[in-house]
Amino acid sequence: MRRVTFSRNFTLSLSRTCQCYCKYCAFATHRAHLYAPDEVEKLLDDASRRGAKELLVLTGEKPEVNAEVAARLADYGHDDFVSYVAWACERALARGMLPHTNVGVCSRNELARLREVTASQGLMLESVNPDLVVHQGSPTKHPAARLDTIRTAGELRIPFTSGILVGIGEAPQERVAALEALAEVHREHGHLQEVILQNFVPHPRYYGAEPAEIADAAQRSEAHGEPAPLPGWATPISLDDMRSLVRECQRLMPDVGIQIPPNLSDWWLPLIEEGATDLGGLSANGDHISPEHPFPSVHRMRKQLQPRGYALTERLCVYPQYMDPEWMEQGVLDVVKLKFWSFIPRRGSGRREERAIRRDLVPAAIARAREGGALTEDELTALFAETRPEAIEDMRQAADELRAELAGDTVTFVVNRNINISNICVVGCAFCGFGQGKRSPDAYEHSEADFRRRVREAVEFGATEICMQSGIHPDWTIADYEHWLRVAKDEAPQLHLHAYSPMEVDAMAGELSLAEVFERLVAAGLGSTPGTAAEVLHDGVRERISPNKLPAGRWVEVIEACHTAGVRSTVTVMFGHIEEPWELAEHMRVVRALQERTGGFTEFVPLSFIPFHTMLGRTHGIEPISREENLKHTAAFRLALGKTIPSLQASWVKMGLEAATEALRWGVNDLGGTLMEESISRMAGSEHGVRLDPEDLIGAAWAAGRPAAERDTLYGIRRRYQLPVAA
Ligand code: SF4
């Protein structure tokens, strides 16, 4: 799965008055055009209501060359237009929107003034040909002037967007030369976050009409205008031309985003498949430059992208790598921290709150954890936040030694089948791509016959366990949960039933005590319980990602009752989303204390978050955790558990079998189950498959140089697979 990004923005064409006369432009006017402050305030209120995260300030160039505009600016108390733009940006920031300005060629002083109130800025290079017919009468369209502005922005550390116009009369080799010129500036300053490849589309003239109004109306109705004829100076372009430009961008600027406007051609999809990464700002009020071309709806684009393996996700106008005091003014960064903190990449410490990380504690903490000692919150926090490669290697070694001491060299797995009987759910967790409302077209509920068939297939496959979990179905009572257990037992009495998360147990309990619930479930055939729904056992995190879910204290209560009833359970953690290192530390404290009380956990299962088709991924900017971070966390979990839970599992569904195999060097001794079907991670966008054969898991153990064994749910060994003797 690959992320394709877009920004949810609102366009403010603060002034369309322009000093240039570009022939392709129907946006600019040479009469006086300037929104008054009260009109700006109203538009910003509208933008806020429409949920825009970015304010795109798009203007003509140097509108104050028009005497009437200059007089109005003076009236509003501004010496020049940039001062008025800066005021509008401040008003947007006050409403929690991030400004991105595109006001044409600027001086160093103007760029610097705008830097104080913007998250990013932009200027299209357009072309490197200084003699294009379309640019006659537009001196600032000279490539030297534009490259000068783009370079100065780099010197001022401004996250910047640029791009080229394709089809305005330039020769094909000039397009590549323009990309090379951008690549050179980017090599010098590293400030280009994205390059737009914008194909020229001819427009009608709007003659006194307001493009902003045409755009807004077109966006609301989703109706495209009549195509206009291609002018004589234009160059026809083909999809293949655009494809080769995407490839050139990748070659020249591999670390820069490639943006394709999705409203200007039907090519955006093949160009994404070619390697473009971004669909730009999808303005709630339409495209003011090409107003007769409304943006396709996010929903429609997502539907087209998803089956092809792309997840359409929101970004801010400033790309994550620039969310840093080096690149942004503190006042703007404060808005990101306050409103959009989940978009800030984690760099060792927290995103919402800076806390001192006691790196000095790490060596002694590793040594004590290796001996099984419990770590303090500060020590655990430092392990989860660790970034130094040598310290991470020390963590890996200690975790690996602890694994060898507690679980030996044998890599275990279970032959099982997952059955998610229904995905209907009323809880609505922001990290979940599985749960669906009852009326959703994607909602399902297996029939009893279907369920029986799945159980029979599991038996034929050689499974010893069925794992059953569902959404929180609004109509199910404990009798339904008992029913499914009985049906499974009726079909295959020999199977171990590993069923029902603490959230399901809590939902089915109603007025019953937890002891009664477990008594009834055991009588119906329950063998053990998955310790899912734990997410992070810290109510602050739970409030942020799943406010309707059972609180941490209730999760502990359910599991404690489960263990007291003599039913073993696993325990999980879901990490790599918005949690802070100290919140994971608290999770591990709770888990360890619970295990010390009951001894009922069979294994600890770290589950890295899959963001693609979840609310957290789509709208909160959460990217998948890197393989390196995933492995580091794996080692930290092993060290945090000490000698309390001997088995640490790697989830191949979440991290992929290759990374799970590597995790065998980071404290892991178990590779989980064959699963046969898996809906929860798949529906969140996991691409690691839903089923493995025992041979795959045995092969993974052998690839790590370790023997394998099939186990049952409670870790009884069923069959051993010694390492093959080298030929
Ligand atoms: S995680 Fe579980 S409880 Fe939350 S929405 Fe998904 S299915 Fe429902």
GROMACS .gro file of C-alpha atoms and ligand atoms in nm, residues 425 427-429 431-432 434-435 470-472 503 549, ligand 1:
model
   21
  425CYS     CA    1  -1.949  -0.218   1.520
  427VAL     CA    2  -1.761   0.188   1.878
  428GLY     CA    3  -1.593   0.384   1.597
  429CYS     CA    4  -1.225   0.375   1.694
  431PHE     CA    5  -0.746   0.361   1.426
  432CYS     CA    6  -0.982   0.096   1.293
  434PHE     CA    7  -1.251  -0.293   1.013
  435GLY     CA    8  -1.560  -0.182   1.207
  470SER     CA    9  -1.588  -0.931   1.582
  471GLY     CA   10  -1.698  -0.571   1.599
  472ILE     CA   11  -1.924  -0.465   1.882
  503MET     CA   12  -1.412  -0.504   2.464
  549LYS     CA   13  -1.371   0.209   2.409
  728SF4     S1   14  -1.134  -0.153   1.694
  728SF4    FE1   15  -1.297  -0.293   1.745
  728SF4     S2   16  -1.426  -0.172   1.878
  728SF4    FE2   17  -1.302  -0.025   1.768
  728SF4     S3   18  -1.422   0.027   1.587
  728SF4    FE3   19  -1.286  -0.142   1.528
  728SF4     S4   20  -1.410  -0.322   1.556
  728SF4    FE4   21  -1.509  -0.158   1.670
   0.00000   0.00000   0.00000
